Amino acid sequence: MYNMQNQRFGRLTVLRRAAKRTRNQNIHWLCQCDCGNLVTVDGYSLRHGRVKSCGCLRRAQQQIASRQNPAFQKNIGRRENLVNPQQVEFASIHRSKRNRSGVIGVSYDQRKQRWFARLMVDHHYVLLKSFPDFESAVSARKRAERQYLVASDHHHDAMNA
């Protein structure tokens, strides 16, 4: 066992070993961040630089980056940049880089061992349901798209005619 007590890793100081272990049996350590927060961290992640703070470091870096980005500053608070004219969130109709299922609005929950289908329209979920298999989740998502996205496109076109 590697004793990490009283060592520093980034903004974290290791206080003591925690009772928690990961699935691969890595030891967790209770750490105090320079900002004062306490956090429990996997020892492997500490030693390999994967975790350097309680999250405050990332937030500080994001604040600096956003202040130095004129396009970001210009668009703060502009809701129209987040939704299309039919009030459907772009996140509901564009595949993100993090999408692993290959289908927009369909994801797998490892903890529950279930597939989830989601669709949000005008800040409300019109579909948020779990399924035992991928095909059922995709089918539900496609039905919801036909019902809500196509309908809202036709409604929007009719109002603009």
XYZ file of N, CA, C and O in Angstrom:
644
model
N 0.845 -1.196 0.000
C 0.000 0.000 0.000
C 0.876 1.240 0.000
O 1.907 1.303 0.660
N 0.462 2.232 -0.722
C 1.168 3.490 -0.867
C 0.553 4.499 0.098
O -0.615 4.851 -0.034
N 1.307 4.976 1.104
C 0.782 5.924 2.081
C 0.899 7.335 1.522
O 1.992 7.821 1.276
N -0.227 7.990 1.359
C -0.248 9.317 0.749
C -0.599 10.407 1.759
O -0.707 11.571 1.394
N -0.749 10.043 3.017
C -1.137 11.001 4.047
C -0.165 12.170 4.103
O 1.048 11.988 4.002
N -0.705 13.385 4.208
C 0.025 14.654 4.307
C 0.733 15.067 3.001
O 1.466 16.039 2.998
N 0.521 14.352 1.920
C 1.108 14.746 0.640
C 0.167 15.695 -0.095
O -1.041 15.671 0.104
N 0.773 16.541 -0.967
C -0.021 17.488 -1.768
C -0.065 17.029 -3.213
O 0.934 16.587 -3.767
N -1.247 17.180 -3.809
C -1.461 16.894 -5.221
C -2.291 18.048 -5.773
O -3.483 18.131 -5.504
N -1.648 18.936 -6.505
C -2.341 20.122 -6.989
C -2.772 20.979 -5.817
O -1.960 21.366 -4.975
N -4.061 21.233 -5.725
C -4.615 22.020 -4.619
C -5.054 21.150 -3.445
O -5.586 21.665 -2.463
N -4.867 19.843 -3.539
C -5.354 18.922 -2.517
C -4.244 18.458 -1.579
O -3.157 18.117 -2.020
N -4.566 18.444 -0.284
C -3.689 17.870 0.733
C -4.398 16.644 1.287
O -5.551 16.716 1.724
N -3.721 15.505 1.265
C -4.308 14.259 1.738
C -4.328 14.269 3.263
O -3.292 14.445 3.911
N -5.503 14.082 3.857
C -5.660 14.067 5.307
C -5.519 12.653 5.865
O -4.770 12.420 6.801
N -6.309 11.723 5.269
C -6.270 10.339 5.762
C -6.943 9.413 4.749
O -7.618 9.849 3.837
N -6.742 8.139 4.989
C -7.353 7.120 4.144
C -8.857 7.085 4.410
O -9.288 7.184 5.563
N -9.633 6.945 3.353
C -11.090 6.846 3.490
C -11.495 5.377 3.414
O -10.753 4.543 2.889
N -12.655 5.054 3.929
C -13.111 3.660 3.958
C -13.503 3.158 2.574
O -13.503 1.959 2.321
N -13.840 4.066 1.695
C -14.352 3.724 0.369
C -13.270 3.155 -0.555
O -12.128 3.565 -0.501
N -13.654 2.198 -1.400
C -12.769 1.645 -2.433
C -13.520 1.611 -3.754
O -14.739 1.509 -3.778
N -12.774 1.649 -4.859
C -13.393 1.541 -6.183
C -13.610 0.077 -6.527
O -13.161 -0.811 -5.814
N -14.279 -0.161 -7.672
C -14.502 -1.532 -8.120
C -13.189 -2.275 -8.327
O -13.104 -3.469 -8.129
N -12.150 -1.563 -8.765
C -10.857 -2.215 -8.988
C -9.989 -2.199 -7.728
O -8.790 -2.395 -7.801
N -10.619 -1.932 -6.591
C -9.987 -1.985 -5.270
C -8.990 -0.864 -4.986
O -8.167 -0.986 -4.085
N -9.014 0.219 -5.756
C -8.152 1.364 -5.453
C -8.602 2.003 -4.148
O -9.792 2.117 -3.860
N -7.651 2.457 -3.386
C -7.925 3.103 -2.102
C -8.325 4.554 -2.340
O -7.771 5.228 -3.207
N -9.284 5.030 -1.555
C -9.693 6.431 -1.597
C -9.067 7.171 -0.415
O -8.822 6.587 0.632
N -8.854 8.460 -0.635
C -8.243 9.303 0.383
C -9.103 10.528 0.610
O -9.620 11.125 -0.336
N -9.260 10.901 1.874
C -9.954 12.141 2.219
C -8.947 13.275 2.080
O -7.866 13.235 2.677
N -9.305 14.270 1.260
C -8.390 15.380 0.992
C -9.078 16.704 1.302
O -10.298 16.825 1.205
N -8.258 17.689 1.651
C -8.766 19.040 1.830
C -8.187 19.905 0.721
O -6.978 19.909 0.478
N -9.087 20.610 0.051
C -8.681 21.502 -1.031
C -8.235 22.841 -0.445
O -8.641 23.209 0.666
N -7.416 23.552 -1.189
C -6.962 24.876 -0.732
C -8.135 25.823 -0.481
O -8.028 26.741 0.327
N -9.270 25.597 -1.154
C -10.446 26.457 -0.961
C -11.209 26.096 0.313
O -12.129 26.801 0.703
N -10.830 24.966 0.957
C -11.464 24.566 2.210
C -12.393 23.368 2.094
O -12.747 22.757 3.098
N -12.796 23.001 0.889
C -13.698 21.863 0.703
C -12.982 20.542 0.995
O -11.790 20.402 0.739
N -13.759 19.579 1.508
C -13.266 18.221 1.702
C -13.790 17.361 0.567
O -14.944 17.489 0.158
N -12.935 16.481 0.061
C -13.327 15.623 -1.048
C -12.632 14.275 -0.896
O -11.512 14.202 -0.403
N -13.323 13.202 -1.283
C -12.739 11.863 -1.264
C -12.319 11.521 -2.679
O -13.116 11.620 -3.606
N -11.054 11.116 -2.844
C -10.494 10.908 -4.176
C -9.766 9.571 -4.251
O -9.081 9.171 -3.308
N -9.900 8.915 -5.377
C -9.195 7.671 -5.685
C -7.693 7.952 -5.706
O -7.234 8.902 -6.336
N -6.906 7.134 -5.032
C -5.458 7.330 -4.946
C -4.771 7.319 -6.302
O -3.842 8.088 -6.548
N -5.216 6.465 -7.198
C -4.631 6.401 -8.543
C -4.814 7.735 -9.264
O -3.899 8.248 -9.899
N -6.002 8.306 -9.141
C -6.288 9.593 -9.794
C -5.426 10.710 -9.226
O -4.996 11.602 -9.952
N -5.163 10.665 -7.932
C -4.280 11.663 -7.317
C -2.849 11.519 -7.842
O -2.239 12.477 -8.298
N -2.330 10.305 -7.763
C -0.935 10.064 -8.159
C -0.664 10.363 -9.624
O 0.435 10.763 -9.988
N -1.669 10.182 -10.474
C -1.477 10.390 -11.910
C -1.987 11.744 -12.400
O -2.072 11.972 -13.606
N -2.308 12.641 -11.475
C -2.670 14.003 -11.841
C -4.038 14.170 -12.465
O -4.341 15.205 -13.041
N -4.889 13.174 -12.339
C -6.233 13.275 -12.913
C -7.133 14.183 -12.089
O -8.057 14.784 -12.614
N -6.891 14.237 -10.794
C -7.661 15.089 -9.894
C -6.681 16.001 -9.178
O -5.728 15.537 -8.570
N -6.938 17.311 -9.273
C -6.018 18.285 -8.678
C -6.710 19.213 -7.681
O -6.051 19.984 -7.003
N -8.049 19.145 -7.646
C -8.802 20.005 -6.726
C -10.181 19.398 -6.512
O -10.503 18.358 -7.083
N -11.003 20.095 -5.740
C -12.373 19.647 -5.490
C -13.283 19.981 -6.665
O -14.434 19.589 -6.691
N -12.760 20.679 -7.636
C -13.546 21.174 -8.765
C -13.386 22.668 -8.918
O -13.719 23.248 -9.952
N -12.835 23.309 -7.889
C -12.675 24.767 -7.910
C -11.647 25.195 -8.957
O -11.775 26.266 -9.547
N -10.651 24.371 -9.222
C -9.632 24.706 -10.218
C -10.257 24.792 -11.606
O -10.025 25.754 -12.345
N -11.078 23.824 -11.959
C -11.755 23.835 -13.259
C -12.673 25.051 -13.382
O -12.714 25.713 -14.406
N -13.428 25.342 -12.328
C -14.333 26.502 -12.362
C -13.544 27.789 -12.559
O -13.941 28.651 -13.340
N -12.419 27.927 -11.866
C -11.589 29.134 -12.000
C -11.029 29.246 -13.418
O -11.025 30.334 -14.009
N -10.572 28.129 -13.976
C -10.041 28.154 -15.344
C -11.130 28.495 -16.352
O -10.890 29.234 -17.310
N -12.350 27.984 -16.136
C -13.461 28.295 -17.036
C -13.848 29.764 -16.947
O -14.182 30.383 -17.961
N -13.814 30.335 -15.758
C -14.124 31.759 -15.606
C -13.130 32.616 -16.371
O -13.503 33.549 -17.073
N -11.854 32.297 -16.237
C -10.814 33.046 -16.944
C -11.000 32.913 -18.448
O -10.969 33.915 -19.185
N -11.209 31.694 -18.918
C -11.385 31.462 -20.359
C -12.606 32.206 -20.896
O -12.551 32.783 -21.984
N -13.705 32.210 -20.147
C -14.908 32.891 -20.629
C -14.726 34.407 -20.653
O -15.221 35.077 -21.555
N -13.993 34.952 -19.698
C -13.738 36.403 -19.684
C -12.853 36.831 -20.850
O -12.924 37.961 -21.303
N -11.992 35.928 -21.307
C -11.074 36.247 -22.400
C -11.666 35.934 -23.773
O -10.998 36.121 -24.780
N -12.902 35.460 -23.813
C -13.545 35.091 -25.065
C -14.633 36.111 -25.386
O -15.728 36.061 -24.836
N -14.362 37.059 -26.311
C -15.342 38.106 -26.608
C -16.672 37.559 -27.127
O -17.735 38.089 -26.788
N -16.650 36.517 -27.940
C -17.895 35.949 -28.470
C -18.747 35.391 -27.340
O -19.974 35.556 -27.321
N -18.110 34.739 -26.376
C -18.829 34.195 -25.227
C -19.447 35.340 -24.421
O -20.613 35.293 -24.054
N -18.661 36.362 -24.131
C -19.145 37.509 -23.352
C -20.334 38.186 -24.028
O -21.294 38.562 -23.372
N -20.269 38.315 -25.343
C -21.337 38.977 -26.098
C -22.649 38.201 -26.015
O -23.722 38.787 -26.055
N -22.572 36.892 -25.863
C -23.765 36.051 -25.899
C -24.282 35.610 -24.541
O -25.257 34.864 -24.471
N -23.668 36.074 -23.461
C -24.143 35.702 -22.130
C -25.577 36.196 -21.955
O -25.900 37.348 -22.236
N -26.447 35.277 -21.500
C -27.832 35.633 -21.221
C -28.743 35.641 -22.433
O -29.921 35.965 -22.310
N -28.247 35.284 -23.609
C -29.076 35.294 -24.810
C -29.672 33.908 -25.036
O -29.054 33.045 -25.609
N -30.891 33.715 -24.581
C -31.573 32.428 -24.653
C -31.727 31.937 -26.087
O -31.712 30.741 -26.347
N -31.853 32.837 -27.027
C -32.059 32.428 -28.416
C -30.878 31.635 -28.978
O -31.006 30.964 -29.998
N -29.739 31.686 -28.322
C -28.593 30.897 -28.763
C -28.688 29.440 -28.308
O -27.881 28.617 -28.731
N -29.638 29.132 -27.441
C -29.756 27.776 -26.902
C -30.911 26.991 -27.506
O -30.971 25.777 -27.360
N -31.855 27.678 -28.156
C -33.030 27.009 -28.705
C -33.257 27.443 -30.148
O -32.828 28.515 -30.565
N -33.971 26.598 -30.900
C -34.332 26.971 -32.264
C -35.615 27.801 -32.227
O -36.195 28.004 -31.145
N -36.105 28.303 -33.358
C -37.316 29.148 -33.333
C -38.548 28.461 -32.754
O -39.465 29.115 -32.285
N -38.568 27.117 -32.768
C -39.712 26.390 -32.209
C -39.542 26.119 -30.712
O -40.286 25.358 -30.127
N -38.523 26.709 -30.102
C -38.230 26.567 -28.680
C -37.758 25.171 -28.297
O -37.906 24.741 -27.155
N -37.174 24.439 -29.248
C -36.591 23.136 -28.972
C -35.109 23.367 -28.705
O -34.418 24.008 -29.501
N -34.630 22.858 -27.574
C -33.233 23.057 -27.214
C -32.318 22.386 -28.235
O -32.572 21.257 -28.658
N -31.247 23.087 -28.631
C -30.297 22.516 -29.577
C -29.708 21.212 -29.047
O -29.402 20.305 -29.814
N -29.579 21.090 -27.732
C -29.050 19.859 -27.141
C -29.965 18.669 -27.418
O -29.521 17.527 -27.386
N -31.247 18.934 -27.699
C -32.188 17.852 -27.994
C -32.171 17.432 -29.455
O -32.726 16.404 -29.811
N -31.569 18.249 -30.318
C -31.626 17.933 -31.749
C -30.255 17.837 -32.412
O -30.159 17.524 -33.588
N -29.181 18.090 -31.672
C -27.828 17.958 -32.201
C -27.061 16.945 -31.364
O -27.098 16.989 -30.139
N -26.358 16.066 -32.036
C -25.577 15.033 -31.341
C -24.316 15.660 -30.753
O -23.538 16.287 -31.456
N -24.120 15.472 -29.452
C -22.948 16.035 -28.785
C -21.749 15.111 -28.954
O -21.884 13.938 -29.299
N -20.570 15.632 -28.659
C -19.342 14.841 -28.721
C -19.357 13.712 -27.695
O -18.688 12.711 -27.862
N -20.118 13.897 -26.619
C -20.156 12.901 -25.552
C -21.123 11.757 -25.828
O -21.146 10.780 -25.108
N -21.937 11.877 -26.875
C -22.929 10.861 -27.188
C -22.236 9.563 -27.591
O -21.469 9.530 -28.542
N -22.513 8.497 -26.868
C -21.884 7.199 -27.153
C -22.852 6.214 -27.787
O -22.427 5.181 -28.301
N -24.146 6.509 -27.737
C -25.118 5.567 -28.285
C -25.240 5.703 -29.799
O -25.672 4.770 -30.465
N -24.885 6.866 -30.324
C -25.037 7.109 -31.754
C -26.390 7.692 -32.107
O -26.640 8.037 -33.257
N -27.289 7.817 -31.127
C -28.625 8.353 -31.362
C -28.851 9.517 -30.412
O -28.691 9.375 -29.194
N -29.230 10.660 -30.954
C -29.494 11.842 -30.132
C -30.624 11.530 -29.159
O -31.655 10.978 -29.540
N -30.426 11.878 -27.890
C -31.452 11.706 -26.876
C -31.581 10.306 -26.312
O -32.506 10.020 -25.565
N -30.649 9.418 -26.669
C -30.679 8.046 -26.144
C -29.346 7.774 -25.448
O -28.286 8.002 -26.028
N -29.419 7.300 -24.209
C -28.196 7.015 -23.452
C -28.405 5.795 -22.568
O -29.535 5.375 -22.316
N -27.287 5.253 -22.103
C -27.338 4.058 -21.250
C -26.894 4.434 -19.849
O -25.871 5.085 -19.659
N -27.677 4.034 -18.862
C -27.354 4.276 -17.460
C -26.734 3.001 -16.891
O -27.433 1.999 -16.691
N -25.416 3.040 -16.653
C -24.695 1.869 -16.152
C -25.239 1.401 -14.808
O -25.373 0.207 -14.563
N -25.538 2.357 -13.954
C -25.975 2.011 -12.591
C -27.311 1.272 -12.601
O -27.505 0.282 -11.915
N -28.237 1.751 -13.431
C -29.573 1.139 -13.493
C -29.664 0.034 -14.533
O -30.671 -0.676 -14.594
N -28.622 -0.074 -15.380
C -28.606 -1.087 -16.438
C -29.835 -0.952 -17.344
O -30.480 -1.927 -17.700
N -30.148 0.312 -17.717
C -31.311 0.597 -18.556
C -30.938 1.658 -19.582
O -30.064 2.480 -19.357
N -31.653 1.645 -20.696
C -31.521 2.672 -21.735
C -32.538 3.760 -21.468
O -33.672 3.482 -21.066
N -32.145 5.031 -21.674
C -33.040 6.164 -21.461
C -33.237 6.920 -22.765
O -32.287 7.129 -23.514
N -34.477 7.326 -22.993
C -34.806 8.175 -24.141
C -35.333 9.488 -23.584
O -36.155 9.497 -22.664
N -34.820 10.601 -24.141
C -35.195 11.930 -23.651
C -35.478 12.859 -24.823
O -34.818 12.786 -25.852
N -36.405 13.780 -24.609
C -36.621 14.877 -25.543
C -37.206 16.032 -24.752
O -38.188 15.866 -24.031
N -36.571 17.189 -24.858
C -37.021 18.369 -24.141
C -37.506 19.409 -25.147
O -36.816 19.714 -26.116
N -38.705 19.927 -24.924
C -39.275 20.978 -25.758
C -39.753 22.092 -24.836
O -40.478 21.838 -23.882
N -39.330 23.298 -25.129
C -39.716 24.478 -24.346
C -39.461 24.278 -22.851
O -40.313 24.541 -22.015
N -38.266 23.763 -22.522
C -37.793 23.551 -21.148
C -38.569 22.499 -20.371
O -38.514 22.469 -19.142
N -39.322 21.645 -21.063
C -40.057 20.575 -20.391
C -39.771 19.269 -21.116
O -39.792 19.217 -22.341
N -39.553 18.219 -20.333
C -39.364 16.923 -20.948
C -40.707 16.427 -21.473
O -41.661 16.300 -20.716
N -40.770 16.166 -22.771
C -41.941 15.532 -23.355
C -41.702 14.032 -23.457
O -42.634 13.273 -23.693
N -40.445 13.625 -23.285
C -40.083 12.213 -23.216
C -38.930 12.075 -22.229
O -37.891 12.713 -22.386
N -39.131 11.265 -21.222
C -38.087 10.925 -20.249
C -38.470 9.572 -19.671
O -39.228 9.471 -18.714
N -37.983 8.525 -20.340
C -38.420 7.187 -19.977
C -37.273 6.199 -20.137
O -36.421 6.370 -21.000
N -37.256 5.154 -19.303
C -36.227 4.123 -19.396
C -36.781 2.884 -20.088
O -37.983 2.619 -20.049
N -35.854 2.142 -20.697
C -36.217 0.942 -21.445
C -35.179 -0.144 -21.180
O -34.007 0.154 -20.959
N -35.591 -1.414 -21.282
C -34.638 -2.493 -21.042
C -33.663 -2.700 -22.204
O -32.603 -3.268 -22.014
N -34.036 -2.216 -23.415
C -33.154 -2.448 -24.559
C -33.029 -1.180 -25.415
O -33.885 -0.300 -25.398
N -31.944 -1.129 -26.158
C -31.589 0.006 -27.005
C -32.664 0.292 -28.060
O -33.068 1.433 -28.256
N -33.154 -0.743 -28.730
C -34.121 -0.570 -29.817
C -35.407 0.097 -29.331
O -35.964 0.951 -30.017
N -35.875 -0.276 -28.162
C -37.100 0.326 -27.611
C -36.890 1.810 -27.311
O -37.769 2.637 -27.562
N -35.726 2.154 -26.769
C -35.425 3.553 -26.460
C -35.347 4.374 -27.743
O -35.890 5.490 -27.817
N -34.688 3.841 -28.767
C -34.573 4.551 -30.047
C -35.952 4.738 -30.667
O -36.289 5.817 -31.156
N -36.761 3.707 -30.632
C -38.106 3.776 -31.190
C -38.940 4.853 -30.490
O -39.636 5.639 -31.142
N -38.859 4.916 -29.158
C -39.603 5.923 -28.398
C -39.114 7.329 -28.745
O -39.912 8.258 -28.906
N -37.807 7.491 -28.875
C -37.240 8.800 -29.229
C -37.720 9.222 -30.625
O -38.121 10.372 -30.832
N -37.713 8.317 -31.594
C -38.147 8.637 -32.963
C -39.628 9.013 -32.986
O -40.024 9.954 -33.675
N -40.462 8.287 -32.237
C -41.893 8.628 -32.157
C -42.080 10.034 -31.578
O -42.878 10.825 -32.085
N -41.340 10.337 -30.523
C -41.447 11.661 -29.899
C -40.978 12.752 -30.855
O -41.577 13.831 -30.911
N -39.918 12.486 -31.611
C -39.451 13.470 -32.597
C -40.532 13.742 -33.627
O -40.787 14.892 -33.982
N -41.178 12.665 -34.137
C -42.245 12.853 -35.128
C -43.406 13.653 -34.534
O -43.965 14.528 -35.174
N -43.718 13.353 -33.286
C -44.852 14.020 -32.653
C -44.559 15.479 -32.313
O -45.368 16.356 -32.577
N -43.399 15.745 -31.735
C -43.125 17.082 -31.213
C -42.280 17.954 -32.134
O -42.536 19.141 -32.256
N -41.278 17.400 -32.768
C -40.397 18.227 -33.591
C -41.017 18.539 -34.930
O -41.014 19.678 -35.378
N -41.591 17.563 -35.602
C -42.228 17.806 -36.892
C -43.456 18.675 -36.697
O -43.677 19.635 -37.428
N -44.242 18.388 -35.656
C -45.441 19.184 -35.381
C -45.075 20.629 -35.090
O -45.722 21.552 -35.570
N -44.015 20.850 -34.325
C -43.638 22.225 -34.004
C -43.092 22.945 -35.236
O -43.288 24.139 -35.399
N -42.434 22.211 -36.158
C -41.961 22.824 -37.405
C -43.148 23.286 -38.245
O -43.163 24.380 -38.767
N -44.192 22.415 -38.372
C -45.381 22.778 -39.155
C -46.121 23.936 -38.504
O -46.571 24.855 -39.181
N -46.223 23.917 -37.186
C -46.896 25.003 -36.445
C -46.148 26.318 -36.687
O -46.761 27.335 -36.959
N -44.828 26.271 -36.613
C -44.014 27.471 -36.821
C -44.158 27.982 -38.259
O -44.312 29.172 -38.483
N -44.162 27.051 -39.241
C -44.307 27.461 -40.645
C -45.660 28.107 -40.886
O -45.763 29.098 -41.591
N -46.713 27.550 -40.280
C -48.055 28.095 -40.452
C -48.156 29.492 -39.860
O -48.806 30.384 -40.432
N -47.510 29.714 -38.728
C -47.570 31.038 -38.105
C -46.791 32.069 -38.899
O -47.112 33.253 -38.853
N -45.749 31.648 -39.609
C -44.935 32.587 -40.374
C -45.447 32.771 -41.806
O -44.852 33.509 -42.578
N -46.523 32.089 -42.183
C -47.043 32.188 -43.564
C -47.886 33.424 -43.736
O -48.357 34.054 -42.878
